[in-house]
Amino acid sequence: MSLWSLLSTPVWGPGSVLLILVLLLTLSVQVWHKLYLWDLQCCSTDLTGKIAVVTGANSGIGKAVSQELARRGARVILACRSRVRGQRALAEIQAASKSNSLLLGDLSCMNSIRSFAQCLLQEYPEIHLLVNNAAVCGFPTTLTPEGLDLTFATNYTGPFLLTNLLQGALQRAGSARVVNVSSFRQAHGYIDEEHLIGAGRPLTFNQNYDCSKLLLASFTGKLAQRLQGTGVTVNSVDPGVVYTKIMRHFSWPYHFLFWLLSFFFKDSKQGAIPVLYLCLAKELDGISGKHFNSSCVITLPPEAAQDCHVAQSLWNTSVRLTNLDKVD
């Protein structure tokens, strides 16, 4: 039977052809990810004796990053908001290494962050790696009891406060890295400091997520500048489009659409690779204040995140809102 005759038979209806095209496209996406992502297996970095802190570590990218860091010998502290989900993730990660522990920390609550940092520093005076991964999206403008917008508090203000509270421990480590998990969506945001308290210019659908990630990029550059010469590097990275539970707060039509498109997205382990590149790659020693895309290539963040005057103003406002200037 000729190929044309085979393809002309009734079994090859429009539905079958569409299914095959989807499968082929999915396969090509997976192959592309494998070919063009940094090869984690070729990295020989050993983290034995190192202390790593990963926020939002109970699922998705955070859990995948924590598992790999633990496998390489690091003692990984999982910063999670939920004890139940955190304990479940801890049990999975301990399969790779027993040197892990769980501390509860709600990145949207400044008091919770202070308690988390205090407990952490009492046991670990030196910290070698901090991965600011925790993030939320899909929430409308919602104020926390402390008067901060929930999305901005979790995605930006919380990491700002936590990183500053741990700054001494990072410097005492002699050589340490801070990795801020950003998003390609930052290009669709803009900087308005009033958003931090739920005010400011109106935001379109989920633009609070986009803007919060842009603030994180601005913070990355400013903190790197302030930490020059300390041995602590600060960089941000876009993991790409990753199918995780971050969409769980959206309505079911968005859930369904996200699921339909998920065949073309990275899974959590693939999404963790760019983040792990910033954590582990030896060629990044001394590199600071940079933004990396999902292919692990240095790229410029949006112009607003490069403005030093905007960054300084944002820093001053963040210090005031988090009461960082009142830390003993």
Short mmCIF file of C-alpha atoms in Angstrom, two decimals:
data_model
loop_
_atom_site.label_atom_id
_atom_site.label_comp_id
_atom_site.label_asym_id
_atom_site.label_seq_id
_atom_site.Cartn_x
_atom_site.Cartn_y
_atom_site.Cartn_z
CA MET A 1 0.00 0.00 0.00
CA SER A 2 1.35 3.42 -0.95
CA LEU A 3 1.88 6.14 1.68
CA TRP A 4 -0.82 8.22 0.04
CA SER A 5 -3.29 5.33 0.22
CA LEU A 6 -2.44 4.81 3.88
CA LEU A 7 -2.98 8.47 4.71
CA SER A 8 -6.23 8.47 2.70
CA THR A 9 -7.90 5.74 4.76
CA PRO A 10 -10.75 6.78 7.11
CA VAL A 11 -8.63 6.22 10.25
CA TRP A 12 -6.68 9.35 9.30
CA GLY A 13 -9.48 11.79 10.00
CA PRO A 14 -8.97 15.43 11.03
CA GLY A 15 -8.93 14.44 14.71
CA SER A 16 -6.19 11.86 14.21
CA VAL A 17 -4.06 14.25 12.17
CA LEU A 18 -4.49 16.98 14.78
CA LEU A 19 -3.52 14.56 17.56
CA ILE A 20 -0.38 13.49 15.69
CA LEU A 21 0.58 17.11 15.05
CA VAL A 22 0.17 17.92 18.73
CA LEU A 23 2.26 14.91 19.72
CA LEU A 24 5.00 15.82 17.25
CA LEU A 25 5.02 19.43 18.40
CA THR A 26 5.16 18.34 22.03
CA LEU A 27 8.05 15.99 21.26
CA SER A 28 9.93 18.76 19.44
CA VAL A 29 9.47 21.11 22.42
CA GLN A 30 10.82 18.47 24.81
CA VAL A 31 13.81 17.80 22.54
CA TRP A 32 14.49 21.53 22.28
CA HIS A 33 14.47 21.84 26.06
CA LYS A 34 16.98 19.00 26.37
CA LEU A 35 19.28 20.36 23.67
CA TYR A 36 19.30 24.02 24.62
CA LEU A 37 19.14 23.96 28.40
CA TRP A 38 22.32 23.98 30.46
CA ASP A 39 23.45 20.41 31.10
CA LEU A 40 23.05 19.91 34.83
CA GLN A 41 24.76 16.52 34.74
CA CYS A 42 28.00 18.05 33.47
CA CYS A 43 28.27 20.34 36.50
CA SER A 44 30.53 18.87 39.20
CA THR A 45 29.86 21.43 41.95
CA ASP A 46 29.81 19.79 45.38
CA LEU A 47 27.86 21.55 48.16
CA THR A 48 28.91 19.40 51.10
CA GLY A 49 28.97 21.54 54.22
CA LYS A 50 27.09 24.42 52.55
CA ILE A 51 23.88 25.96 53.88
CA ALA A 52 21.16 26.77 51.34
CA VAL A 53 17.80 28.46 51.92
CA VAL A 54 15.03 28.01 49.35
CA THR A 55 11.70 29.82 49.67
CA GLY A 56 8.53 28.30 48.26
CA ALA A 57 10.20 24.90 48.45
CA ASN A 58 7.14 22.73 48.99
CA SER A 59 6.31 22.33 45.29
CA GLY A 60 7.24 23.15 41.71
CA ILE A 61 10.56 24.77 40.92
CA GLY A 62 11.41 25.32 44.60
CA LYS A 63 11.12 21.64 45.42
CA ALA A 64 13.07 20.58 42.33
CA VAL A 65 15.86 23.04 43.19
CA SER A 66 15.94 21.85 46.81
CA GLN A 67 16.16 18.20 45.76
CA GLU A 68 19.18 18.87 43.54
CA LEU A 69 20.96 21.00 46.13
CA ALA A 70 20.41 18.30 48.74
CA ARG A 71 21.66 15.63 46.34
CA ARG A 72 24.89 17.59 46.06
CA GLY A 73 25.41 17.58 49.81
CA ALA A 74 23.97 20.94 50.90
CA ARG A 75 21.96 21.30 54.06
CA VAL A 76 18.79 22.80 52.59
CA ILE A 77 16.40 24.83 54.71
CA LEU A 78 12.94 24.77 53.18
CA ALA A 79 11.04 28.01 53.74
CA CYS A 80 7.37 27.10 53.43
CA ARG A 81 4.12 28.75 54.48
CA SER A 82 2.21 25.49 55.02
CA ARG A 83 3.53 22.97 57.53
CA VAL A 84 1.58 20.10 55.94
CA ARG A 85 2.84 20.75 52.41
CA GLY A 86 6.30 21.57 53.74
CA GLN A 87 6.55 18.29 55.67
CA ARG A 88 5.44 16.37 52.59
CA ALA A 89 8.11 18.05 50.48
CA LEU A 90 10.72 17.52 53.19
CA ALA A 91 10.03 13.78 53.23
CA GLU A 92 10.55 13.61 49.46
CA ILE A 93 13.73 15.68 49.54
CA GLN A 94 15.19 13.66 52.41
CA ALA A 95 15.20 10.70 50.04
CA ALA A 96 18.18 12.44 48.41
CA SER A 97 19.83 13.61 51.62
CA LYS A 98 19.00 13.61 55.32
CA SER A 99 20.63 17.02 55.83
CA ASN A 100 17.49 19.09 55.36
CA SER A 101 15.09 20.90 57.63
CA LEU A 102 11.83 22.81 57.46
CA LEU A 103 11.16 26.30 58.77
CA LEU A 104 7.80 28.00 58.38
CA GLY A 105 7.89 31.43 56.80
CA ASP A 106 5.04 33.32 55.12
CA LEU A 107 6.70 35.65 52.60
CA SER A 108 3.62 37.89 52.58
CA CYS A 109 3.92 38.56 56.33
CA MET A 110 6.80 40.72 57.52
CA ASN A 111 6.49 39.50 61.12
CA SER A 112 6.64 35.90 59.93
CA ILE A 113 9.77 36.67 57.90
CA ARG A 114 11.45 38.22 60.93
CA SER A 115 10.66 35.16 63.05
CA PHE A 116 11.89 32.86 60.30
CA ALA A 117 15.16 34.79 59.94
CA GLN A 118 15.71 34.87 63.70
CA CYS A 119 15.26 31.11 64.05
CA LEU A 120 17.45 30.49 61.03
CA LEU A 121 20.32 32.69 62.19
CA GLN A 122 20.36 31.16 65.65
CA GLU A 123 21.29 27.80 64.14
CA TYR A 124 23.10 28.85 60.96
CA PRO A 125 25.32 31.93 61.36
CA GLU A 126 26.66 31.41 57.83
CA ILE A 127 24.50 30.97 54.73
CA HIS A 128 26.03 30.16 51.36
CA LEU A 129 22.99 30.25 49.09
CA LEU A 130 19.62 32.00 49.19
CA VAL A 131 17.05 31.25 46.48
CA ASN A 132 14.12 33.68 46.52
CA ASN A 133 11.66 31.50 44.65
CA ALA A 134 8.30 31.87 46.44
CA ALA A 135 5.68 33.72 44.42
CA VAL A 136 1.93 33.98 43.92
CA CYS A 137 -0.26 35.13 41.06
CA GLY A 138 -3.95 35.30 40.28
CA PHE A 139 -4.94 37.41 43.28
CA PRO A 140 -6.83 40.69 42.90
CA THR A 141 -5.67 43.65 44.98
CA THR A 142 -5.72 42.23 48.51
CA LEU A 143 -4.19 43.84 51.58
CA THR A 144 -2.36 41.88 54.26
CA PRO A 145 -2.98 42.69 57.96
CA GLU A 146 0.21 44.77 57.79
CA GLY A 147 -1.26 46.97 55.05
CA LEU A 148 0.75 45.60 52.14
CA ASP A 149 -0.58 44.21 48.88
CA LEU A 150 -0.53 40.41 49.06
CA THR A 151 1.03 39.78 45.63
CA PHE A 152 3.69 42.46 45.96
CA ALA A 153 4.45 41.42 49.55
CA THR A 154 5.02 37.79 48.56
CA ASN A 155 6.87 38.38 45.29
CA TYR A 156 8.92 41.45 46.18
CA THR A 157 8.67 42.99 49.66
CA GLY A 158 9.13 39.64 51.41
CA PRO A 159 12.28 38.69 49.46
CA PHE A 160 13.58 42.23 50.00
CA LEU A 161 13.23 41.94 53.77
CA LEU A 162 14.43 38.34 54.05
CA THR A 163 17.55 38.95 51.96
CA ASN A 164 18.48 42.01 53.99
CA LEU A 165 17.93 40.20 57.30
CA LEU A 166 20.21 37.37 56.11
CA GLN A 167 22.81 39.69 54.61
CA GLY A 168 25.21 39.33 57.55
CA ALA A 169 25.09 35.53 57.38
CA LEU A 170 25.67 35.62 53.64
CA GLN A 171 28.73 37.83 54.08
CA ARG A 172 30.11 35.67 56.89
CA ALA A 173 30.07 32.70 54.50
CA GLY A 174 32.92 34.37 52.59
CA SER A 175 31.43 33.46 49.23
CA ALA A 176 27.67 33.32 48.80
CA ARG A 177 25.01 33.65 46.12
CA VAL A 178 21.54 35.18 46.12
CA VAL A 179 19.31 33.97 43.29
CA ASN A 180 16.07 35.83 42.60
CA VAL A 181 13.59 33.86 40.50
CA SER A 182 12.08 36.33 38.07
CA SER A 183 9.78 35.93 35.06
CA PHE A 184 9.60 36.96 31.41
CA ARG A 185 6.39 38.68 32.47
CA GLN A 186 8.45 41.46 34.07
CA ALA A 187 8.64 43.05 30.62
CA HIS A 188 4.88 43.74 30.86
CA GLY A 189 5.09 45.51 34.21
CA TYR A 190 5.88 49.02 35.35
CA ILE A 191 7.13 50.53 38.61
CA ASP A 192 4.73 52.39 40.86
CA GLU A 193 5.70 52.27 44.54
CA GLU A 194 2.07 52.87 45.57
CA HIS A 195 1.29 49.34 44.38
CA LEU A 196 3.11 48.03 47.45
CA ILE A 197 0.24 49.24 49.62
CA GLY A 198 -2.56 48.37 47.19
CA ALA A 199 -2.84 51.83 45.64
CA GLY A 200 -1.25 53.48 42.59
CA ARG A 201 -2.16 53.33 38.93
CA PRO A 202 -4.79 50.74 38.01
CA LEU A 203 -3.54 47.29 37.08
CA THR A 204 -4.94 45.11 34.33
CA PHE A 205 -5.56 41.37 34.73
CA ASN A 206 -2.70 39.79 36.71
CA GLN A 207 -0.47 42.79 36.03
CA ASN A 208 0.32 42.90 39.76
CA TYR A 209 2.38 39.75 39.15
CA ASP A 210 4.19 41.36 36.20
CA CYS A 211 4.95 44.53 38.16
CA SER A 212 6.10 42.66 41.25
CA LYS A 213 8.63 40.70 39.17
CA LEU A 214 9.89 43.96 37.66
CA LEU A 215 10.45 45.32 41.18
CA LEU A 216 12.44 42.18 41.97
CA ALA A 217 14.68 42.85 38.96
CA SER A 218 15.29 46.42 40.14
CA PHE A 219 16.11 45.10 43.63
CA THR A 220 18.59 42.61 42.15
CA GLY A 221 20.65 45.33 40.51
CA LYS A 222 20.55 47.65 43.53
CA LEU A 223 21.50 44.95 46.04
CA ALA A 224 24.35 43.74 43.83
CA GLN A 225 25.69 47.29 43.79
CA ARG A 226 25.48 47.57 47.58
CA LEU A 227 27.22 44.22 48.09
CA GLN A 228 30.17 44.82 45.80
CA GLY A 229 33.39 43.54 47.37
CA THR A 230 31.63 41.47 50.06
CA GLY A 231 31.88 38.09 48.33
CA VAL A 232 28.08 37.93 47.92
CA THR A 233 26.70 37.92 44.37
CA VAL A 234 23.10 38.67 43.44
CA ASN A 235 21.50 37.68 40.13
CA SER A 236 18.01 37.07 38.77
CA VAL A 237 16.78 34.43 36.35
CA ASP A 238 13.71 33.71 34.25
CA PRO A 239 12.91 29.98 34.42
CA GLY A 240 10.67 30.19 31.35
CA VAL A 241 7.07 29.04 31.04
CA VAL A 242 6.73 26.22 33.55
CA TYR A 243 3.70 24.11 34.39
CA THR A 244 3.41 24.38 38.18
CA LYS A 245 0.68 25.01 40.75
CA ILE A 246 1.21 28.77 40.68
CA MET A 247 -1.97 29.07 38.58
CA ARG A 248 -4.11 27.45 41.26
CA HIS A 249 -5.69 30.74 42.33
CA PHE A 250 -7.10 31.45 38.87
CA SER A 251 -10.66 30.55 37.87
CA TRP A 252 -11.29 27.13 36.30
CA PRO A 253 -11.36 28.37 32.64
CA TYR A 254 -7.79 29.64 33.06
CA HIS A 255 -6.85 26.38 34.80
CA PHE A 256 -8.23 24.43 31.85
CA LEU A 257 -6.48 26.61 29.27
CA PHE A 258 -3.22 26.35 31.20
CA TRP A 259 -3.59 22.57 31.27
CA LEU A 260 -4.26 22.43 27.52
CA LEU A 261 -1.12 24.41 26.79
CA SER A 262 0.95 22.57 29.39
CA PHE A 263 2.10 20.06 26.78
CA PHE A 264 4.29 22.81 25.36
CA PHE A 265 5.60 24.06 28.71
CA LYS A 266 8.55 22.96 30.81
CA ASP A 267 7.93 20.71 33.77
CA SER A 268 9.25 21.67 37.22
CA LYS A 269 12.58 19.90 36.79
CA GLN A 270 13.21 21.63 33.48
CA GLY A 271 12.15 24.97 34.95
CA ALA A 272 14.57 24.46 37.82
CA ILE A 273 17.60 24.15 35.51
CA PRO A 274 18.13 27.90 34.86
CA VAL A 275 17.79 28.52 38.60
CA LEU A 276 20.28 25.75 39.38
CA TYR A 277 22.64 27.24 36.81
CA LEU A 278 22.82 30.42 38.89
CA CYS A 279 23.23 28.33 42.06
CA LEU A 280 25.92 25.95 40.85
CA ALA A 281 27.81 27.07 37.74
CA LYS A 282 31.45 27.73 38.60
CA GLU A 283 31.82 30.16 35.70
CA LEU A 284 29.46 32.53 37.51
CA ASP A 285 31.83 33.07 40.44
CA GLY A 286 32.04 36.83 40.96
CA ILE A 287 29.26 37.60 38.44
CA SER A 288 26.69 39.88 40.05
CA GLY A 289 23.86 42.22 39.19
CA LYS A 290 22.91 40.31 36.03
CA HIS A 291 19.68 38.93 34.65
CA PHE A 292 19.63 35.55 32.91
CA ASN A 293 16.97 34.32 30.51
CA SER A 294 15.50 30.81 30.47
CA SER A 295 18.38 29.62 28.25
CA CYS A 296 20.91 30.68 30.92
CA VAL A 297 22.15 33.62 28.84
CA ILE A 298 22.79 37.08 30.30
CA THR A 299 20.22 39.57 29.02
CA LEU A 300 19.25 43.10 29.98
CA PRO A 301 16.22 43.48 32.25
CA PRO A 302 13.54 46.02 31.23
CA GLU A 303 14.70 49.63 31.15
CA ALA A 304 12.76 50.54 34.28
CA ALA A 305 14.79 47.99 36.25
CA GLN A 306 18.02 49.59 35.03
CA ASP A 307 17.17 53.10 36.26
CA CYS A 308 19.43 53.79 39.26
CA HIS A 309 17.27 56.69 40.53
CA VAL A 310 14.13 54.56 40.44
CA ALA A 311 16.01 51.73 42.17
CA GLN A 312 17.17 54.02 44.98
CA SER A 313 13.69 55.43 45.52
CA LEU A 314 12.21 51.92 45.54
CA TRP A 315 14.87 50.82 48.02
CA ASN A 316 14.07 53.70 50.39
CA THR A 317 10.34 53.00 50.22
CA SER A 318 10.89 49.28 50.82
CA VAL A 319 13.08 50.00 53.85
CA ARG A 320 10.32 52.16 55.30
CA LEU A 321 7.49 49.71 54.62
CA THR A 322 9.38 46.75 56.08
CA ASN A 323 10.74 48.75 59.04
CA LEU A 324 14.18 47.56 58.01
CA ASP A 325 15.70 50.75 59.38
CA LYS A 326 14.49 49.73 62.84
CA VAL A 327 16.45 46.45 62.87
CA ASP A 328 18.95 46.39 65.74
#
